[in-house]
Tab-separated table of C-alpha atoms in Angstrom:
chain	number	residue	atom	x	y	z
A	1	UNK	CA	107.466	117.719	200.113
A	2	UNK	CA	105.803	119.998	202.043
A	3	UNK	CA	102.340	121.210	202.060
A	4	UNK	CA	101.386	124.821	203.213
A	5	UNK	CA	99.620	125.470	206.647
A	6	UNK	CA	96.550	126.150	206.146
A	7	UNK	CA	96.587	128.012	209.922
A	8	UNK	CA	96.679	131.617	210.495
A	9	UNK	CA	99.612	129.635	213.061
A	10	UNK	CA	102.118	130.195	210.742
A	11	UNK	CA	102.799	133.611	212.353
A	12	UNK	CA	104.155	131.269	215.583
A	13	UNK	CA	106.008	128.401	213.411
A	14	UNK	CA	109.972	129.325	213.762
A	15	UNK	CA	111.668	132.125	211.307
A	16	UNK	CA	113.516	129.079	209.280
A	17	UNK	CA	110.930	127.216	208.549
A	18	UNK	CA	108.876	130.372	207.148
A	19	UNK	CA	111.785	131.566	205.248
A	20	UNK	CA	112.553	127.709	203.834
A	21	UNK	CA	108.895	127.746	202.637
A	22	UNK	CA	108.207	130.530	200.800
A	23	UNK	CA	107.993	130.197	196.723
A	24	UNK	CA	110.551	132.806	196.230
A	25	UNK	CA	113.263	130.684	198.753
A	26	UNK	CA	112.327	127.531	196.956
A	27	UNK	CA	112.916	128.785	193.164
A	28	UNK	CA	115.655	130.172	194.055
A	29	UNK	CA	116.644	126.851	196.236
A	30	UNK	CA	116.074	125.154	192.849
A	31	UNK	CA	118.207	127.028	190.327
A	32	UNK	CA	120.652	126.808	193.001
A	33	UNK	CA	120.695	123.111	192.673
A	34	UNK	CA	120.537	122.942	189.253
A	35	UNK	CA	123.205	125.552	188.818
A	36	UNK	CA	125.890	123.150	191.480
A	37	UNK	CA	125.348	120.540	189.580
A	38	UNK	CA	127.248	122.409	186.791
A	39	UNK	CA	127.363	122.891	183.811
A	40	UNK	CA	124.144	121.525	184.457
A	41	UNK	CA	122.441	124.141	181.959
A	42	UNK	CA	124.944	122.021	179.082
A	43	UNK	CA	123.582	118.904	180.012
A	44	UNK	CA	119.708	119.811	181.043
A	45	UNK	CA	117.873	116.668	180.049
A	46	UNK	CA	120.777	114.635	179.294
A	47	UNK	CA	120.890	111.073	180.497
A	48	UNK	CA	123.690	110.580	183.202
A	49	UNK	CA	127.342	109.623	182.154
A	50	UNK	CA	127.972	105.686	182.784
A	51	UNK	CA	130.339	104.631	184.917
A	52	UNK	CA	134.093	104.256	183.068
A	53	UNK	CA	134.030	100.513	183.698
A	54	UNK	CA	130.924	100.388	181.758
A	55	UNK	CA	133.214	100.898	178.725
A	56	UNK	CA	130.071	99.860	175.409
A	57	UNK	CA	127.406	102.136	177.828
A	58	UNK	CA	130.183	104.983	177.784
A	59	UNK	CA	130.781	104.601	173.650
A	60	UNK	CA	127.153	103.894	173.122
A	61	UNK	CA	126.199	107.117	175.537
A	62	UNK	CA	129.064	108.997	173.728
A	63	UNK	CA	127.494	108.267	170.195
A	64	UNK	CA	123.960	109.540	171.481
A	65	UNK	CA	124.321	112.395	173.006
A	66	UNK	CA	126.902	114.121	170.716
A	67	UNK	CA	125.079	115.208	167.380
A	68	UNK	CA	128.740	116.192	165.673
A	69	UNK	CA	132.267	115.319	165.214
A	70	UNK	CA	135.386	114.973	163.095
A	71	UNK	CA	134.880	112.223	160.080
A	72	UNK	CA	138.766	111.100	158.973
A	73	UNK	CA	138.979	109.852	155.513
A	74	UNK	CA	141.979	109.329	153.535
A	75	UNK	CA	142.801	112.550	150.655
A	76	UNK	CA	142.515	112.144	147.688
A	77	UNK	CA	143.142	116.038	146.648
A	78	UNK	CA	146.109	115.430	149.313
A	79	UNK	CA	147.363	112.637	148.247
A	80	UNK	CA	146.769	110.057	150.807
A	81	UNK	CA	147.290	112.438	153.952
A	82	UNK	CA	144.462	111.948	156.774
A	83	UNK	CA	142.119	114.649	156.404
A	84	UNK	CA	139.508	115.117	159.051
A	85	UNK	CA	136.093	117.386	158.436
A	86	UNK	CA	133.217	118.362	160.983
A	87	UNK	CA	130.021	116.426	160.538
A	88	UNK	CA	126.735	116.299	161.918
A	89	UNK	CA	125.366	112.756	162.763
A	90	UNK	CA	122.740	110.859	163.825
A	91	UNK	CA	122.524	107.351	165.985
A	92	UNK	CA	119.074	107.638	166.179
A	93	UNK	CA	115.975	109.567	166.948
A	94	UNK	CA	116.698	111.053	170.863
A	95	UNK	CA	116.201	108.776	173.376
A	96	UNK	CA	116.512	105.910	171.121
A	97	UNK	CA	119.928	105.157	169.663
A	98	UNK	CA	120.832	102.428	167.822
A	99	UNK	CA	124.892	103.237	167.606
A	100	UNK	CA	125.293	103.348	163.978
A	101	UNK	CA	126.337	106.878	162.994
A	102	UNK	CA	124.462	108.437	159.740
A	103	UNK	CA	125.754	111.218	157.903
A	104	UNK	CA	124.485	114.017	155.245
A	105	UNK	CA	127.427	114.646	153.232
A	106	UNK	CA	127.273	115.975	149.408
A	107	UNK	CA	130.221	115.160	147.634
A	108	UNK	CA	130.542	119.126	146.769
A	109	UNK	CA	132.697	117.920	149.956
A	110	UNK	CA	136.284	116.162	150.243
A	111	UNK	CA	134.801	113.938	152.732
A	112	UNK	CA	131.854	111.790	150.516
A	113	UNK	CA	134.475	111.976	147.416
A	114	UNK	CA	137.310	110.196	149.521
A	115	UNK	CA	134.954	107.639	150.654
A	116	UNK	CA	134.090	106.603	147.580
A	117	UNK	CA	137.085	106.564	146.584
A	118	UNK	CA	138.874	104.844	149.433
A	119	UNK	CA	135.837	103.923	152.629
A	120	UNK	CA	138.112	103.760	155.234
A	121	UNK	CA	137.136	106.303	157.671
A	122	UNK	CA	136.715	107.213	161.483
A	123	UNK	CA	134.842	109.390	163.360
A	124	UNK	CA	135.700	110.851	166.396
A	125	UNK	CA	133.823	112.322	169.309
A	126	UNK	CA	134.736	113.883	172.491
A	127	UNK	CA	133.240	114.284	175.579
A	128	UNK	CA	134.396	118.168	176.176
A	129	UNK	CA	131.775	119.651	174.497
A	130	UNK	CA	128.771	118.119	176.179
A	131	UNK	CA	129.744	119.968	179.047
A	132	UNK	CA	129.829	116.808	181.489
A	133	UNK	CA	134.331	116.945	181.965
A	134	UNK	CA	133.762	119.808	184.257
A	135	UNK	CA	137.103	121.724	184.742
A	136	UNK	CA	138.974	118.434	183.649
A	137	UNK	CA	141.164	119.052	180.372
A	138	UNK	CA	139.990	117.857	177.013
A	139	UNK	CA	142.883	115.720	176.773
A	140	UNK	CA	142.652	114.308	180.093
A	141	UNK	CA	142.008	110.457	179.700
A	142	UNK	CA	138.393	111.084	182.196
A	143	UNK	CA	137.104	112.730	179.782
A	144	UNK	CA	136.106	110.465	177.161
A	145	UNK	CA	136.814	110.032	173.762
A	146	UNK	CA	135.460	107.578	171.202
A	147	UNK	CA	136.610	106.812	167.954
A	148	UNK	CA	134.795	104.667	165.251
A	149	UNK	CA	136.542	103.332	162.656
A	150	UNK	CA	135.399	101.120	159.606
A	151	UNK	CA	134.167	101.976	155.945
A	152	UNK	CA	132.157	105.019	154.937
A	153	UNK	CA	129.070	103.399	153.334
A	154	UNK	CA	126.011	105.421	151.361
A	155	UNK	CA	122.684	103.924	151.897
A	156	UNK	CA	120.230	103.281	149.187
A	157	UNK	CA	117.519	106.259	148.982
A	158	UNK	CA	114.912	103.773	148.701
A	159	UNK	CA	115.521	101.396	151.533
A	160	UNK	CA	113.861	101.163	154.549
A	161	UNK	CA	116.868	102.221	156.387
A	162	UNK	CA	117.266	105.504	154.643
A	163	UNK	CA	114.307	106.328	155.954
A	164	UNK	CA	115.509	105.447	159.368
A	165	UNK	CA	118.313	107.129	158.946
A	166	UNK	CA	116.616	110.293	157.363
A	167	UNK	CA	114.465	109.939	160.825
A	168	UNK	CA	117.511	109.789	162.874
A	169	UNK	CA	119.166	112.902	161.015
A	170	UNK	CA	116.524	114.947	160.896
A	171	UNK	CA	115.483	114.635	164.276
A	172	UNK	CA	118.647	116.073	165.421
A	173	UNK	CA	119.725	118.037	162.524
A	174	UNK	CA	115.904	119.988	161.660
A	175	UNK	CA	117.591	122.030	159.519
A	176	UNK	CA	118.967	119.503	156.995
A	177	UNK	CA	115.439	118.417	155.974
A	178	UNK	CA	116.113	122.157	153.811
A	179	UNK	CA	119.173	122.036	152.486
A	180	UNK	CA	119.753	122.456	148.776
A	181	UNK	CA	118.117	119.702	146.374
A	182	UNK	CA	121.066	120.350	143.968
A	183	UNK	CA	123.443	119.928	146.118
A	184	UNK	CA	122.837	115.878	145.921
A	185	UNK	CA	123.073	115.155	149.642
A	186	UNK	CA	122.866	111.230	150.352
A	187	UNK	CA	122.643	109.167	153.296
A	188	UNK	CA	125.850	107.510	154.572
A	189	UNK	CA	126.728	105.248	157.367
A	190	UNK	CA	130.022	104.030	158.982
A	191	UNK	CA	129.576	99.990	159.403
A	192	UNK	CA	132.240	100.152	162.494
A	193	UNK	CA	134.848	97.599	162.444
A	194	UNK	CA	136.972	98.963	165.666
A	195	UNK	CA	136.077	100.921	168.639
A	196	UNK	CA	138.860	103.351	170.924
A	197	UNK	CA	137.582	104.294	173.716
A	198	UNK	CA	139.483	106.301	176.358
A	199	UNK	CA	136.961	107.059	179.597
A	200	UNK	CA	139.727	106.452	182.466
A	201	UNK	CA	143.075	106.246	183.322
A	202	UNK	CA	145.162	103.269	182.020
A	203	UNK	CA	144.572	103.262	178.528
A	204	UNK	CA	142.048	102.537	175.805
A	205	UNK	CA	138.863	99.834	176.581
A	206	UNK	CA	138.531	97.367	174.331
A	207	UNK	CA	135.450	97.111	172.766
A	208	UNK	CA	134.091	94.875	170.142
A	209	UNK	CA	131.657	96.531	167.559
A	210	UNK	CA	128.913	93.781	168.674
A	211	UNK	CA	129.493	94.961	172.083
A	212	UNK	CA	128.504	98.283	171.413
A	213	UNK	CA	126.204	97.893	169.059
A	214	UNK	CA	124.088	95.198	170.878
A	215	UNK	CA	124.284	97.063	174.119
A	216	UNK	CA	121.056	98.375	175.818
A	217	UNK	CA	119.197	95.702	173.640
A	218	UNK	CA	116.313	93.691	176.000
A	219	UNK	CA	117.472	95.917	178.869
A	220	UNK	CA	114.071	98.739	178.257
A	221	UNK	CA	113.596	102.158	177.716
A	222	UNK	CA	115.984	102.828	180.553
A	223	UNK	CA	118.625	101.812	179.050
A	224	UNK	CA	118.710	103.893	176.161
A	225	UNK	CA	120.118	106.712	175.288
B	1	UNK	CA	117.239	121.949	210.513
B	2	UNK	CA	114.676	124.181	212.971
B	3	UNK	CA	115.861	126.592	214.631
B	4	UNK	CA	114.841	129.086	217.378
B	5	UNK	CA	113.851	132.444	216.274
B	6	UNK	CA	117.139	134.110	218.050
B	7	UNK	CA	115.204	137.930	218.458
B	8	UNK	CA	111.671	138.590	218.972
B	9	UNK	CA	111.978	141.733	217.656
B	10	UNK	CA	112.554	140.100	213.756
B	11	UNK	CA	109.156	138.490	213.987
B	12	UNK	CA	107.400	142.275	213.598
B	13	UNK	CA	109.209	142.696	209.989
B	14	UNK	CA	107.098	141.395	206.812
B	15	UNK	CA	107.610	138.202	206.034
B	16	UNK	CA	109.091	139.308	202.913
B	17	UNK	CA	111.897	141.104	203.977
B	18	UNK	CA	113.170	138.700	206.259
B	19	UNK	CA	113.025	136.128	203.645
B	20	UNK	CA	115.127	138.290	201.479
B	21	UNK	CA	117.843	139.136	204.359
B	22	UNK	CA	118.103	135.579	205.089
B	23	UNK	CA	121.775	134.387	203.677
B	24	UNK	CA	120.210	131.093	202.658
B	25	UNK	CA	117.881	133.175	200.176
B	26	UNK	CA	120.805	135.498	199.244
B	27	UNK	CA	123.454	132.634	198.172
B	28	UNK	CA	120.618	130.969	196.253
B	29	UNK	CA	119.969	134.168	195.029
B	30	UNK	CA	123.687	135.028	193.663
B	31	UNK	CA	123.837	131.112	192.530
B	32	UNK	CA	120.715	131.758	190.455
B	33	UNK	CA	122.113	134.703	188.571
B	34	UNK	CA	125.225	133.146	187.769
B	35	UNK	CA	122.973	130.172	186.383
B	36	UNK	CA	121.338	132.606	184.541
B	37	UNK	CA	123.924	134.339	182.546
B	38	UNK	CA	124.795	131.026	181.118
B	39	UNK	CA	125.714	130.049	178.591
B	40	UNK	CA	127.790	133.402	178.460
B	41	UNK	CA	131.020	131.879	179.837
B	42	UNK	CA	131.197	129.971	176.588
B	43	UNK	CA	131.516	133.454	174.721
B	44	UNK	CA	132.341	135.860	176.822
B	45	UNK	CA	135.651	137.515	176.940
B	46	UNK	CA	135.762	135.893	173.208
B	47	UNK	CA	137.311	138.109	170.335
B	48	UNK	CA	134.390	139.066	167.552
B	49	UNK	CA	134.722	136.124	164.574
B	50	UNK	CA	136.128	138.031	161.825
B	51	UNK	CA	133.681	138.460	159.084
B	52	UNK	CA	133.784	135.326	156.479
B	53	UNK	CA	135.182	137.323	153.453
B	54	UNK	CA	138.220	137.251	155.671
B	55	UNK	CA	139.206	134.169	155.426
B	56	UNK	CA	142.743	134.072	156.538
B	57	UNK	CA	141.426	135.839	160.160
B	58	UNK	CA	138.426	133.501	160.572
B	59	UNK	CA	140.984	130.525	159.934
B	60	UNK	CA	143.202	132.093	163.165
B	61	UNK	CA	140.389	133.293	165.242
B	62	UNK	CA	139.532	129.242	164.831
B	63	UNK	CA	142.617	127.877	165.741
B	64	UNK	CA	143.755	130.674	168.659
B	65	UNK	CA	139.728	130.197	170.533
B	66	UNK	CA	139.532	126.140	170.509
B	67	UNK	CA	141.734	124.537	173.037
B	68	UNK	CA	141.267	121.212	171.626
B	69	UNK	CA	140.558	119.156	168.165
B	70	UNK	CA	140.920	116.236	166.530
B	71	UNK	CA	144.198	115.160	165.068
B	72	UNK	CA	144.207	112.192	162.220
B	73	UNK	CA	146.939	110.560	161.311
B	74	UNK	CA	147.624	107.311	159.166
B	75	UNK	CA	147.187	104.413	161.777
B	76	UNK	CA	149.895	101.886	162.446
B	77	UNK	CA	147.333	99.590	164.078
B	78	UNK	CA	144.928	99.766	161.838
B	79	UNK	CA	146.385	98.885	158.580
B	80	UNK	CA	146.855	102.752	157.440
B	81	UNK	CA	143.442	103.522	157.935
B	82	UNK	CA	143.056	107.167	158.693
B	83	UNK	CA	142.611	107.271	162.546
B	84	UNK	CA	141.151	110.347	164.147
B	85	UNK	CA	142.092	111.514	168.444
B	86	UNK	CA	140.706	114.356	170.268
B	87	UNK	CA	143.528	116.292	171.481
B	88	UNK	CA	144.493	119.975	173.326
B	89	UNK	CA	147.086	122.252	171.495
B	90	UNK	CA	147.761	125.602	171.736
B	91	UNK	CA	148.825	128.263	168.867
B	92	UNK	CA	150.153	130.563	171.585
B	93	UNK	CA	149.346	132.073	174.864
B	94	UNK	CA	145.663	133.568	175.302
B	95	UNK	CA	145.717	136.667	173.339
B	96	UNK	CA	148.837	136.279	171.643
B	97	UNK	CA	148.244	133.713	169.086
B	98	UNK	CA	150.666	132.536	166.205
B	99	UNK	CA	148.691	130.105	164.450
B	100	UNK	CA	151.351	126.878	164.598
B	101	UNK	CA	149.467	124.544	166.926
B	102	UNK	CA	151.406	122.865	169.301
B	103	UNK	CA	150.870	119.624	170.706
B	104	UNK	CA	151.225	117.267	174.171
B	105	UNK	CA	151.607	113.813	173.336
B	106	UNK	CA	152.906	110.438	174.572
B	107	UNK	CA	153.729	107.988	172.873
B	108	UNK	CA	151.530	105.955	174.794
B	109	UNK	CA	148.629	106.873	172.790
B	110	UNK	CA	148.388	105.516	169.146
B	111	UNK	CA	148.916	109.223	167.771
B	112	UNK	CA	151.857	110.029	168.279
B	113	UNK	CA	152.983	106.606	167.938
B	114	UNK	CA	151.129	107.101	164.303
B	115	UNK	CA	152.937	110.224	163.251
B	116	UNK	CA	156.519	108.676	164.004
B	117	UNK	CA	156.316	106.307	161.742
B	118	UNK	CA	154.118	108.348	158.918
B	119	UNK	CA	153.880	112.396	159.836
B	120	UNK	CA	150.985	113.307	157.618
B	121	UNK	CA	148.585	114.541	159.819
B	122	UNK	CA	145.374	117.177	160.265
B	123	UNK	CA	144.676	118.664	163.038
B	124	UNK	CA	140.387	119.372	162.640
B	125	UNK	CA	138.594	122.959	164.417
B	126	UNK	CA	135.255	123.594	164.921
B	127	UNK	CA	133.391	126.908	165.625
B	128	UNK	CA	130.276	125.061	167.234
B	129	UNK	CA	131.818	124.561	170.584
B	130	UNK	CA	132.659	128.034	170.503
B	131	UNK	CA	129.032	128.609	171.122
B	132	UNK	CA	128.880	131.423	168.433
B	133	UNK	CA	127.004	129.438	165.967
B	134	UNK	CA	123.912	129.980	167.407
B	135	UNK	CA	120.995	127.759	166.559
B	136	UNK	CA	122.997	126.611	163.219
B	137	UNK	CA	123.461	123.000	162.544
B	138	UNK	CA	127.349	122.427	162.902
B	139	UNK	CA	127.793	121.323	159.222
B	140	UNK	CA	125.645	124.449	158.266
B	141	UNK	CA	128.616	126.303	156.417
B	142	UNK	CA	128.348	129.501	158.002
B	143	UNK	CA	129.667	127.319	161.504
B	144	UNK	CA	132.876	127.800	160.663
B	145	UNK	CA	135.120	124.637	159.977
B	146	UNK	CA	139.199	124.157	159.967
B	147	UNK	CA	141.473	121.320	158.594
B	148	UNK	CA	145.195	122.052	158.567
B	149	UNK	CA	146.662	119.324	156.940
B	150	UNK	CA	151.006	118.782	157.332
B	151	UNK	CA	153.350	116.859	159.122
B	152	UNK	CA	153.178	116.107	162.623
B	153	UNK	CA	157.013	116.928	164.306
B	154	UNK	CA	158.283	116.596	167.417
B	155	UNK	CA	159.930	119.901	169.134
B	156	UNK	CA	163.697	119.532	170.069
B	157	UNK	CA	162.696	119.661	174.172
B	158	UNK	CA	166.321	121.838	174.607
B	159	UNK	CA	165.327	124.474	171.931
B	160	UNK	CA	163.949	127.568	172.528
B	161	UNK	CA	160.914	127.086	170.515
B	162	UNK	CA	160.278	123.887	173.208
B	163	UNK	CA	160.208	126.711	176.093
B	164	UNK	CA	157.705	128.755	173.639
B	165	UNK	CA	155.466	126.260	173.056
B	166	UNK	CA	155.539	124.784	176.535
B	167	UNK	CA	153.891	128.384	177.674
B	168	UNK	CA	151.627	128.282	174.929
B	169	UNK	CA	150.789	124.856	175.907
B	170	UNK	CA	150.699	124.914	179.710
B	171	UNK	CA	148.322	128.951	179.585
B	172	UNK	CA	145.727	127.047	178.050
B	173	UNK	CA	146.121	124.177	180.048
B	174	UNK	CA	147.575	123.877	183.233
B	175	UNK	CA	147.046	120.870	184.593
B	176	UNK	CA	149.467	119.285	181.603
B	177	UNK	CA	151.814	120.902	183.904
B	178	UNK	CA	150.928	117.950	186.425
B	179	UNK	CA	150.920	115.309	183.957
B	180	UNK	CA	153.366	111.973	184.574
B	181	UNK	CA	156.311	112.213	184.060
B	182	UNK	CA	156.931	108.824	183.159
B	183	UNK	CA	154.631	109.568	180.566
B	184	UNK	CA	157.166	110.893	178.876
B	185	UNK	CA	154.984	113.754	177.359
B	186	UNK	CA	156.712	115.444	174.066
B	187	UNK	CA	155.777	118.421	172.698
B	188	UNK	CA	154.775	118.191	168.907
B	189	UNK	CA	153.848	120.901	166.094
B	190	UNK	CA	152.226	120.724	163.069
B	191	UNK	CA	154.097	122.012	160.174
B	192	UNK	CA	151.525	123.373	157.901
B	193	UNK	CA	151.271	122.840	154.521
B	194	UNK	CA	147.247	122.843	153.461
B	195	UNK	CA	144.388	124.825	154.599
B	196	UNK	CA	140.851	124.239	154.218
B	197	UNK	CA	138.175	126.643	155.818
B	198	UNK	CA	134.608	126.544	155.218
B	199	UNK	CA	132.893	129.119	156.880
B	200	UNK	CA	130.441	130.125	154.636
B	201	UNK	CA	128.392	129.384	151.482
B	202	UNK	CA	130.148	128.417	148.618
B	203	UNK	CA	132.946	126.159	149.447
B	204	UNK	CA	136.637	126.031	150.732
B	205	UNK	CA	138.319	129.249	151.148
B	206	UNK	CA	141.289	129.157	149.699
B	207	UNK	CA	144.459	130.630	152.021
B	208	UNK	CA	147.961	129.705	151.536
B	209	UNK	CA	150.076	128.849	155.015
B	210	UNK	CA	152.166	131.733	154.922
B	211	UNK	CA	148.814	133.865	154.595
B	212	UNK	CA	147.551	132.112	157.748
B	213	UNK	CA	150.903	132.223	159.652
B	214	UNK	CA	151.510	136.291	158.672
B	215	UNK	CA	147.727	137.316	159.412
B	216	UNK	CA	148.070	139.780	162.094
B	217	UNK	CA	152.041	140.471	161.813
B	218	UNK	CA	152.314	144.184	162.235
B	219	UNK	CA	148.637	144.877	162.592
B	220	UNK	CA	149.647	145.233	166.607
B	221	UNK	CA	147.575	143.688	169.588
B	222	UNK	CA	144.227	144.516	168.211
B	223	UNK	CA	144.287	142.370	165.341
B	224	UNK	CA	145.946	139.311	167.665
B	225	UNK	CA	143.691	136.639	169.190
């Protein structure tokens, strides 16, 4: 970039360049860019969306940079009807996702009491609230959608990967570390056995769950989410 | 980039004020200030959330301020595991909100293939990307969460109701408007039948559908979202 003149010539230099060098123009030149690459204040710090043929970077990137979604289990207070519930999840620690979603859940909730009862479950994210689909409609097929399905799993307390997990979680999710003892929360995890992925026009990607979960692996930090 | 100095004259003012005349300055300037109210747009204009003792009006200020959700339904393809999508609806035009969500959906997608063959289905809300939870963790409770659970219908496309929710529909998002028509696009509704609101301590909430669909009936516009 450019230095400052050290030269009382800076009186003679052309009006442009004074203007174009001045710490006020240059904030402001700053916040400018930052604010055209909008809604860049929703994605400050975020790693950059993959391209849609790069359909396992997309789920994986999807999985590590949303910290929510909608967990689908089957009812058992419904009897049998689908019956999605907002979650907060973790892949991993940020920066360094693994793609396996863990949950918090208490079974003071439908959603841990279905899965033991029934572990068939999904969890869906979107791409709409990371702020990256612009003006584009959530429903539009460019901005991307993931869905996870497989079985609703709880991890052992005392394993090493509940502490992983509780890592993971807490990372994201500070808060949690608090919640209520007596409330029983436990540790779950979705072991994935199908991925949807919609990032494009022409229909879902097809994915394998070793795909995604294997992805970024031996390509270095800059790979990861 | 350089450019002359056009008058002689400007080179007398301070160096201060012709930075701050200079339109490159100014349009940084405005762009900055927009950057700086965010992230307002995600609230402003937004009806206050109803307090959480009120549970039927926090369930409709849910459903009329998200534009999109997730919608599970029993999937063919996957062996009636419960299969979650993000979708857009609409419970009425901005302001004027009836709490029925509406739905545009092709059969190209596994969804509303789903619900054609088994139409029990939930359509999931969440206050976080409202952006009026604040710092909470979106499973904190007081982040207010919606499953309507019923069955998924398609709308007679010659009925009136089919021109109502088409408005509803195409308000909140217009470029479905634009959307293929050899998609054939239908519209959809969910008949309600079970609520479940958390949006506080304490658990579920318990509102019946017809106290969800008559909230606001006769309480005129400034009880409508």
């Amino acid at each position: 970039m450019r230095t400052a003149s050290p030269t009382p010539t800076r009186e003679d230099k052309p009006t442009t360049e004074r203007i174009m060098r001045s710490p006020a123009y240059l904030l402001a030149l700053a916040v400018a860019l930052l604010a055209l690459r909008l809604p860049a204040p929703a994605v400050a710090g975020r790693p950059l969306k993959p391209a849609p043929a790069e359909a396992a970077a997309t789920a994986r990137w999807l999985a590590a940079q949303n910290t929510w979604g909608v967990l689908s289990t089957i009812s058992s207070d419904l009897k049998g009807a689908p019956f999605g519930n907002v979650v907060s999840y973790s892949d991993g620690v940020p920066g360094e996702s693994h793609g396996i979603p863990y949950f918090y859940l208490t079974t003071l909730d439908p959603t841990a009491r279905d899965a033991l009862v029934d572990d068939r479950t999904s969890l869906t994210l979107s791409e709409f609230p990371l702020g990256t689909c612009g003006k584009k409609d959530p429903e539009n097929p460019s901005c991307a959608k993931l869905t996870l399905t497989g079985k609703l799993k709880v991890v052992d307390h005392q394993s090493p990967e509940a502490d992983l997990a509780k890592t993971a979680l807490f990372s994201k999710h500070p808060e949690m570390e608090g919640w209520p003892k007596n409330h029983n929360f436990e540790i779950f995890k979705l072991d994935i056995e199908h991925i949807f992925l919609i990032d494009w026009f022409g229909g879902p990607k097809p994915i394998s769950p070793s795909e995604y979960l294997e992805y970024g692996r031996n390509q270095g930090s800059l790979m990861s989410f």
